[in-house]
CSV table of C-alpha atoms and ligand atoms in Angstrom, one decimal:
chain,number,residue,atom,x,y,z
O,1,MET,CA,12.6,74.0,-0.1
O,2,MET,CA,14.1,70.6,0.8
O,3,MET,CA,14.5,68.4,-2.2
O,4,ALA,CA,13.0,65.0,-1.7
O,5,GLU,CA,15.3,62.0,-1.7
O,6,PRO,CA,15.2,60.1,-5.0
O,7,LEU,CA,13.2,56.9,-4.8
O,8,ARG,CA,14.1,53.8,-6.8
O,9,PHE,CA,11.6,52.1,-9.0
O,10,THR,CA,11.8,49.2,-11.4
O,11,ALA,CA,9.9,48.2,-14.6
O,12,LEU,CA,7.7,51.3,-14.8
O,13,ARG,CA,6.1,52.4,-18.1
O,14,GLY,CA,4.6,55.7,-17.0
O,15,THR,CA,6.2,59.1,-16.7
O,16,LEU,CA,7.9,60.2,-13.4
O,17,SER,CA,8.8,63.8,-13.0
O,18,ARG,CA,10.4,65.7,-10.1
O,19,ASP,CA,9.4,69.1,-8.9
O,20,ALA,CA,6.6,69.2,-11.5
O,21,SER,CA,4.2,72.2,-11.5
O,22,LEU,CA,0.6,71.2,-10.8
O,23,ALA,CA,-0.8,74.5,-12.1
O,24,ARG,CA,-1.7,72.8,-15.4
O,25,TYR,CA,-3.4,69.9,-13.6
O,26,THR,CA,-5.9,72.2,-11.9
O,27,SER,CA,-8.9,74.0,-13.3
O,28,TRP,CA,-7.9,77.1,-11.4
O,29,ARG,CA,-4.6,77.1,-13.3
O,30,CYS,CA,-2.4,77.9,-10.3
O,31,GLY,CA,-0.5,76.1,-7.6
O,32,GLY,CA,3.0,74.9,-6.7
O,33,PRO,CA,4.9,71.8,-7.7
O,34,ALA,CA,4.7,68.1,-6.6
O,35,ASP,CA,8.0,66.7,-5.3
O,36,ARG,CA,7.2,63.7,-7.5
O,37,LEU,CA,4.5,63.4,-10.1
O,38,TYR,CA,3.7,60.1,-11.7
O,39,VAL,CA,1.5,59.7,-14.8
O,40,PRO,CA,0.9,56.0,-15.1
O,41,ALA,CA,0.7,54.2,-18.4
O,42,ASP,CA,-2.3,52.1,-17.3
O,43,ARG,CA,-4.0,50.4,-14.4
O,44,ALA,CA,-1.3,47.7,-14.0
O,45,ASP,CA,1.5,50.2,-14.2
O,46,LEU,CA,-0.2,52.3,-11.5
O,47,ALA,CA,-0.4,49.3,-9.3
O,48,ALA,CA,3.3,48.5,-9.9
O,49,PHE,CA,4.2,52.1,-9.0
O,50,VAL,CA,2.1,52.4,-5.9
O,51,GLY,CA,3.3,49.0,-4.7
O,52,GLN,CA,6.9,50.2,-4.8
O,53,LEU,CA,6.3,53.4,-2.8
O,54,PRO,CA,7.6,53.3,0.7
O,55,ALA,CA,4.6,53.1,3.1
O,56,GLU,CA,5.6,56.4,4.8
O,57,GLU,CA,5.6,58.3,1.4
O,58,PRO,CA,2.7,60.8,1.3
O,59,LEU,CA,0.5,59.9,-1.7
O,60,THR,CA,-2.0,62.3,-3.3
O,61,VAL,CA,-4.2,61.4,-6.3
O,62,ILE,CA,-5.6,63.9,-8.7
O,63,GLY,CA,-8.1,63.5,-11.5
O,64,LEU,CA,-8.8,66.7,-13.5
O,65,GLY,CA,-8.1,69.0,-10.6
O,66,SER,CA,-11.6,70.6,-10.9
O,67,ASN,CA,-12.2,70.7,-7.2
O,68,LEU,CA,-8.7,71.3,-6.0
O,69,LEU,CA,-6.7,74.3,-4.7
O,70,VAL,CA,-3.0,73.4,-4.6
O,71,ARG,CA,-1.1,75.9,-2.4
O,72,ASP,CA,1.8,77.8,-4.0
O,73,GLY,CA,4.5,75.9,-2.1
O,74,GLY,CA,3.4,72.7,-3.6
O,75,VAL,CA,2.7,69.1,-2.4
O,76,ARG,CA,5.2,67.1,-0.5
O,77,GLY,CA,5.6,63.5,-1.4
O,78,THR,CA,4.1,61.8,-4.5
O,79,VAL,CA,1.2,62.9,-6.7
O,80,VAL,CA,-0.4,60.5,-9.2
O,81,ALA,CA,-2.5,62.0,-12.0
O,82,LEU,CA,-5.0,59.5,-13.4
O,83,HIS,CA,-6.8,61.3,-16.2
O,84,ALA,CA,-4.4,60.5,-19.0
O,85,ALA,CA,-4.4,56.8,-18.0
O,86,LEU,CA,-7.2,54.6,-16.7
O,87,GLY,CA,-9.6,55.5,-19.5
O,88,ALA,CA,-11.5,52.3,-20.1
O,89,LEU,CA,-15.3,52.7,-20.5
O,90,ALA,CA,-17.5,49.8,-21.5
O,91,GLN,CA,-20.8,47.9,-20.8
O,92,ASP,CA,-20.3,45.0,-18.5
O,93,GLY,CA,-23.5,43.1,-18.6
O,94,GLU,CA,-26.2,45.4,-17.2
O,95,LEU,CA,-23.6,47.7,-15.7
O,96,VAL,CA,-21.4,50.5,-17.0
O,97,HIS,CA,-17.8,50.0,-16.1
O,98,ALA,CA,-15.6,53.1,-16.0
O,99,GLU,CA,-12.0,53.4,-15.0
O,100,ALA,CA,-11.2,56.3,-12.7
O,101,GLY,CA,-9.5,58.5,-15.3
O,102,VAL,CA,-12.6,58.7,-17.5
O,103,ALA,CA,-14.1,62.2,-17.6
O,104,SER,CA,-17.6,62.2,-16.0
O,105,PRO,CA,-19.3,63.9,-18.9
O,106,LYS,CA,-18.1,61.0,-21.1
O,107,VAL,CA,-19.9,58.5,-18.9
O,108,ALA,CA,-23.1,60.6,-19.1
O,109,ARG,CA,-23.0,60.4,-22.9
O,110,PHE,CA,-22.0,56.8,-23.0
O,111,ALA,CA,-24.9,55.8,-20.7
O,112,ALA,CA,-27.4,57.8,-22.8
O,113,LEU,CA,-26.1,56.2,-26.0
O,114,HIS,CA,-26.7,52.8,-24.4
O,115,ASP,CA,-30.3,53.7,-23.4
O,116,ARG,CA,-29.5,54.1,-19.7
O,117,ALA,CA,-31.1,56.8,-17.6
O,118,GLY,CA,-29.9,58.7,-14.5
O,119,ALA,CA,-26.3,59.5,-15.6
O,120,GLU,CA,-27.3,62.8,-17.3
O,121,PHE,CA,-26.2,64.9,-14.2
O,122,LEU,CA,-22.6,63.8,-14.8
O,123,ALA,CA,-22.5,65.7,-18.1
O,124,GLY,CA,-21.9,69.0,-16.4
O,125,ILE,CA,-19.3,67.9,-13.8
O,126,PRO,CA,-15.9,68.5,-15.4
O,127,GLY,CA,-13.9,66.0,-13.4
O,128,THR,CA,-13.0,62.3,-13.6
O,129,ILE,CA,-14.9,59.4,-12.3
O,130,GLY,CA,-12.3,58.9,-9.6
O,131,GLY,CA,-13.0,62.5,-8.4
O,132,ALA,CA,-16.7,62.0,-8.6
O,133,LEU,CA,-16.4,58.9,-6.4
O,134,ALA,CA,-14.1,60.7,-3.9
O,135,MET,CA,-16.5,63.7,-3.7
O,136,ASN,CA,-19.8,62.0,-4.2
O,137,ALA,CA,-20.2,64.6,-6.9
O,138,GLY,CA,-23.8,65.5,-7.8
O,139,CYS,CA,-26.2,68.1,-9.1
O,140,TYR,CA,-29.8,68.6,-10.3
O,141,GLY,CA,-31.0,65.9,-8.0
O,142,GLY,CA,-28.4,63.3,-9.1
O,143,GLU,CA,-25.5,61.9,-7.0
O,144,THR,CA,-22.6,59.6,-8.0
O,145,TRP,CA,-23.0,57.0,-5.3
O,146,ARG,CA,-26.7,56.5,-5.9
O,147,TYR,CA,-25.7,54.5,-9.0
O,148,VAL,CA,-22.6,52.7,-7.8
O,149,ALA,CA,-22.8,48.9,-7.8
O,150,ARG,CA,-19.1,48.2,-7.0
O,151,VAL,CA,-15.9,50.1,-6.9
O,152,GLU,CA,-12.3,49.0,-7.4
O,153,VAL,CA,-9.8,50.3,-5.0
O,154,LEU,CA,-6.0,50.2,-5.3
O,155,GLN,CA,-4.5,49.8,-1.8
O,156,ARG,CA,-1.1,51.2,-0.8
O,157,ASP,CA,0.5,47.7,-1.0
O,158,GLY,CA,-0.3,47.7,-4.8
O,159,ARG,CA,-3.2,45.3,-4.6
O,160,PHE,CA,-6.7,45.8,-5.9
O,161,VAL,CA,-9.9,45.1,-3.9
O,162,VAL,CA,-13.5,45.3,-5.1
O,163,ARG,CA,-16.0,46.7,-2.7
O,164,THR,CA,-19.8,47.3,-2.6
O,165,PRO,CA,-21.2,50.6,-1.4
O,166,ASP,CA,-22.0,49.2,2.1
O,167,ALA,CA,-18.2,49.5,2.7
O,168,TYR,CA,-18.8,53.3,2.7
O,169,ARG,CA,-20.8,56.0,4.6
O,170,ILE,CA,-22.0,58.3,1.9
O,171,GLY,CA,-23.3,61.8,2.4
O,172,TYR,CA,-23.6,65.2,0.7
O,173,ARG,CA,-20.2,65.7,-1.1
O,174,SER,CA,-18.8,63.3,1.5
O,175,VAL,CA,-17.5,59.7,1.4
O,176,ARG,CA,-16.1,58.0,4.4
O,177,LEU,CA,-15.4,54.3,5.3
O,178,ALA,CA,-18.4,52.6,7.0
O,179,ASP,CA,-16.6,53.0,10.3
O,180,GLY,CA,-16.3,56.8,9.7
O,181,GLY,CA,-12.7,56.8,8.9
O,182,PRO,CA,-11.2,58.5,5.8
O,183,PRO,CA,-11.3,56.4,2.6
O,184,ASP,CA,-8.2,54.3,2.1
O,185,GLY,CA,-6.4,53.8,-1.2
O,186,LEU,CA,-7.3,55.1,-4.7
O,187,PHE,CA,-10.5,54.5,-6.6
O,188,THR,CA,-9.4,53.0,-9.9
O,189,ALA,CA,-12.8,52.0,-11.4
O,190,ALA,CA,-16.5,51.8,-10.7
O,191,TRP,CA,-19.4,49.7,-12.0
O,192,PHE,CA,-22.6,51.8,-12.3
O,193,ALA,CA,-26.2,50.4,-12.3
O,194,PHE,CA,-28.0,53.0,-14.4
O,195,PRO,CA,-31.5,51.8,-15.0
O,196,PRO,CA,-32.7,51.1,-18.6
O,197,GLY,CA,-34.3,54.2,-20.1
O,198,ASP,CA,-34.9,56.3,-23.2
O,199,GLY,CA,-31.6,57.3,-24.7
O,200,HIS,CA,-33.0,60.1,-26.8
O,201,ALA,CA,-34.7,61.6,-23.7
O,202,ALA,CA,-31.4,61.3,-21.8
O,203,ARG,CA,-29.5,63.1,-24.6
O,204,GLU,CA,-32.1,65.9,-24.6
O,205,ARG,CA,-31.8,66.2,-20.8
O,206,ILE,CA,-28.0,66.5,-21.1
O,207,LYS,CA,-28.4,69.3,-23.7
O,208,GLU,CA,-30.8,71.1,-21.4
O,209,LEU,CA,-28.6,70.7,-18.3
O,210,LEU,CA,-25.6,72.1,-20.2
O,211,ARG,CA,-27.6,75.0,-21.5
O,212,ARG,CA,-28.5,75.8,-17.9
O,213,ARG,CA,-24.9,75.7,-16.8
O,214,ILE,CA,-23.7,77.9,-19.6
O,215,GLY,CA,-26.3,80.4,-18.6
O,216,SER,CA,-25.5,80.4,-14.9
O,217,GLN,CA,-21.8,79.6,-14.5
O,218,PRO,CA,-18.6,81.5,-15.6
O,219,LEU,CA,-17.3,78.6,-17.7
O,220,ASP,CA,-15.1,80.8,-19.8
O,221,LEU,CA,-12.8,81.6,-16.9
O,222,PRO,CA,-10.6,79.3,-14.8
O,223,ASN,CA,-12.7,78.1,-11.8
O,224,ALA,CA,-13.3,75.1,-9.6
O,225,GLY,CA,-17.1,75.0,-9.5
O,226,SER,CA,-18.9,75.7,-6.2
O,227,VAL,CA,-16.3,76.8,-3.7
O,228,PHE,CA,-18.6,76.3,-0.6
O,229,ARG,CA,-21.0,73.5,0.3
O,230,ASN,CA,-24.6,74.6,0.5
O,231,PRO,CA,-25.6,75.0,4.2
O,232,GLU,CA,-28.6,73.1,5.4
O,233,GLY,CA,-31.7,74.6,3.8
O,234,ASP,CA,-29.9,77.5,2.0
O,235,HIS,CA,-27.6,78.3,-0.8
O,236,ALA,CA,-24.0,79.5,-0.4
O,237,ALA,CA,-24.4,81.6,-3.6
O,238,ARG,CA,-27.4,83.4,-2.1
O,239,LEU,CA,-25.6,84.2,1.1
O,240,ILE,CA,-22.5,85.5,-0.7
O,241,GLU,CA,-24.5,87.6,-3.0
O,242,HIS,CA,-26.6,88.9,-0.1
O,243,CYS,CA,-23.3,90.1,1.6
O,244,GLY,CA,-22.5,92.1,-1.5
O,245,LEU,CA,-19.4,90.1,-2.4
O,246,LYS,CA,-20.0,89.5,-6.1
O,247,GLY,CA,-17.0,90.9,-8.0
O,248,PHE,CA,-14.9,91.3,-4.8
O,249,ALA,CA,-11.3,90.5,-5.7
O,250,ILE,CA,-8.0,89.7,-4.0
O,251,GLY,CA,-5.0,89.8,-6.3
O,252,GLY,CA,-5.9,87.9,-9.5
O,253,ALA,CA,-8.8,86.0,-7.9
O,254,ARG,CA,-12.4,87.3,-8.0
O,255,VAL,CA,-15.9,86.3,-6.8
O,256,SER,CA,-17.7,85.6,-10.0
O,257,GLU,CA,-20.3,88.2,-11.0
O,258,LYS,CA,-22.2,85.4,-12.8
O,259,HIS,CA,-22.4,82.9,-9.9
O,260,ALA,CA,-21.5,84.1,-6.4
O,261,ASN,CA,-20.3,80.6,-5.2
O,262,PHE,CA,-17.7,80.5,-7.9
O,263,ILE,CA,-14.2,82.1,-7.6
O,264,VAL,CA,-12.6,82.9,-11.0
O,265,ASN,CA,-8.9,83.3,-11.8
O,266,PRO,CA,-8.8,85.0,-15.2
O,267,GLY,CA,-5.8,84.0,-17.2
O,268,GLY,CA,-4.5,81.9,-14.3
O,269,ALA,CA,-2.9,85.2,-13.1
O,270,GLY,CA,-3.9,84.8,-9.5
O,271,THR,CA,-1.9,82.7,-7.0
O,272,ALA,CA,-3.4,80.0,-4.8
O,273,ALA,CA,-2.7,82.4,-1.9
O,274,ASP,CA,-5.0,85.0,-3.6
O,275,ILE,CA,-7.8,82.4,-3.9
O,276,GLU,CA,-7.3,81.1,-0.4
O,277,ALA,CA,-7.4,84.6,1.0
O,278,LEU,CA,-10.6,85.3,-0.9
O,279,ILE,CA,-12.2,82.1,0.4
O,280,GLU,CA,-11.3,83.2,3.9
O,281,HIS,CA,-12.6,86.7,3.3
O,282,VAL,CA,-15.9,85.4,2.0
O,283,ARG,CA,-16.3,83.1,4.9
O,284,ALA,CA,-15.5,85.8,7.5
O,285,THR,CA,-17.9,88.2,5.8
O,286,VAL,CA,-20.8,85.8,5.6
O,287,ARG,CA,-20.1,84.7,9.2
O,288,LEU,CA,-20.2,88.3,10.4
O,289,ARG,CA,-23.2,89.3,8.5
O,290,THR,CA,-25.4,86.2,8.8
O,291,GLY,CA,-23.9,84.1,11.5
O,292,ILE,CA,-23.6,81.2,9.1
O,293,GLU,CA,-20.3,79.3,8.8
O,294,LEU,CA,-19.7,78.3,5.2
O,295,GLU,CA,-17.6,75.2,4.7
O,296,PRO,CA,-15.4,74.8,1.6
O,297,GLU,CA,-16.4,72.1,-0.9
O,298,VAL,CA,-13.1,72.5,-2.7
O,299,ARG,CA,-10.2,70.5,-1.4
O,300,ILE,CA,-7.2,72.6,-0.4
O,301,ILE,CA,-3.8,70.7,-0.4
O,302,GLY,CA,-0.1,71.4,-0.1
O,303,GLU,CA,2.0,74.0,1.6
O,304,ALA,CA,1.9,77.8,1.4
O,305,ALA,CA,4.9,79.4,-0.4
O,306,PRO,CA,7.7,80.2,2.0
S,401,FAD,C1,-17.3,74.4,-13.9
S,401,FAD,C2,-17.4,73.4,-12.8
S,401,FAD,C3,-18.7,72.9,-12.4
S,401,FAD,C4,-18.8,71.9,-11.4
S,401,FAD,N1,-20.0,71.5,-11.0
S,401,FAD,C5,-20.1,70.5,-10.1
S,401,FAD,C6,-21.3,70.0,-9.7
S,401,FAD,O1,-22.4,70.4,-10.2
S,401,FAD,N2,-21.4,69.1,-8.7
S,401,FAD,C7,-20.3,68.6,-8.1
S,401,FAD,O2,-20.4,67.8,-7.2
S,401,FAD,N3,-19.1,69.1,-8.4
S,401,FAD,C8,-18.9,70.1,-9.4
S,401,FAD,N4,-17.7,70.6,-9.7
S,401,FAD,C9,-16.5,70.1,-8.9
S,401,FAD,C10,-15.7,69.0,-9.5
S,401,FAD,O3,-15.9,68.9,-10.9
S,401,FAD,C11,-16.2,67.6,-8.9
S,401,FAD,O4,-15.9,67.6,-7.5
S,401,FAD,C12,-15.4,66.5,-9.6
S,401,FAD,O5,-16.0,65.2,-9.3
S,401,FAD,C13,-13.9,66.4,-9.2
S,401,FAD,O6,-13.3,65.5,-10.0
S,401,FAD,P1,-11.7,65.7,-10.4
S,401,FAD,O7,-11.3,64.5,-11.2
S,401,FAD,O8,-11.5,67.0,-11.0
S,401,FAD,O9,-11.1,65.6,-8.9
S,401,FAD,P2,-9.9,66.4,-8.4
S,401,FAD,O10,-10.2,67.9,-8.3
S,401,FAD,O11,-8.6,66.1,-9.1
S,401,FAD,O12,-9.8,65.8,-6.9
S,401,FAD,C14,-10.8,66.1,-5.9
S,401,FAD,C15,-10.6,65.2,-4.7
S,401,FAD,O13,-10.8,63.9,-5.1
S,401,FAD,C16,-9.7,63.1,-4.8
S,401,FAD,N5,-9.6,62.1,-5.9
S,401,FAD,C17,-9.5,62.3,-7.2
S,401,FAD,N6,-9.4,61.2,-7.9
S,401,FAD,C18,-9.4,60.2,-7.0
S,401,FAD,C19,-9.3,58.8,-7.0
S,401,FAD,N7,-9.2,58.2,-8.2
S,401,FAD,N8,-9.3,58.1,-5.9
S,401,FAD,C20,-9.4,58.7,-4.7
S,401,FAD,N9,-9.5,60.0,-4.5
S,401,FAD,C21,-9.5,60.8,-5.7
S,401,FAD,C22,-8.5,64.1,-4.8
S,401,FAD,O14,-7.4,63.6,-4.0
S,401,FAD,C23,-9.1,65.3,-4.2
S,401,FAD,O15,-9.2,65.2,-2.8
S,401,FAD,C24,-17.6,71.5,-10.7
S,401,FAD,C25,-16.3,72.0,-11.1
S,401,FAD,C26,-16.3,72.9,-12.1
S,401,FAD,C27,-14.9,73.4,-12.5
């Protein structure tokens, strides 16, 4: 593998590593290294770092890696990991302000404690607010962008802009710019307008949603949630189960027996190549047997191992 040229930075307070394994940054517990991995100290430090990156340097952002397959050959360019930094969470007038590194379940509990309704669905989504904004994460009838009043975006030149949702075209697990282009920059924070509600009822709903998840999802094994988007009017899990694929394995990766739209990687023993081959096998089988083309919901990044 070609080693990336060292880049020069000044006055940084975060941690910069080279050739850093991303396996421990993903919930599937596998994947290759980033040429450069930066864990910023805070929001200002992140801006200082991004502002110093050459414009042509590829930049990838990860939150908790709970929707991410990093190929075994790793990610070229620079990766920034936001979960350990950007953790501010507070009321801002009638809004809830959360920085992008805050875990989504924490926002659900915070909103309930402050007698806000609607955020409960975030309790079972084990990613960051940045990831929830990028994916328009949702479940049980709730969706991230339904409650967004404003977002803060860090642009590649190191400057922040604040935008309202009309700057974006929001769909099912999809966020584009209003002109249809891919979102630019990094989400660094959001202000949510959760309506006033009964905090006790919200806490009870959170408990109920978590009970449902424990009963239906293989949460004891490394996984990345639903692998495929639900096709219009159907469920990917139903189609995969119908094709007899529950328990089907390639290398260390296996279609979960508990939830057919989950792929588990027990002990992190499987490679990203195993998981990707299994994704392709499930797609091909469902296509052949039902004529339906499943589209991955997980994001696949990086290069295959040489
Ligand atoms: C057990 C389990 C259950 C799940 N259940 C659900 C569910 O019910 N509903 C659901 O929608 N998802 C679910 N997921 C998937 C996942 O948790 C969500 O997509 C989550 O929002 C991803 O957040 P993350 O921080 O882990 O993002 P990552 O996986 O780190 O990144 C995902 C994508 O978002 C981008 N991204 C991350 N942070 C930023 C940022 N700050 N700015 C710009 N782009 C960014 C990344 O570049 C990447 O393309 C589940 C996952 C697991 C493991």
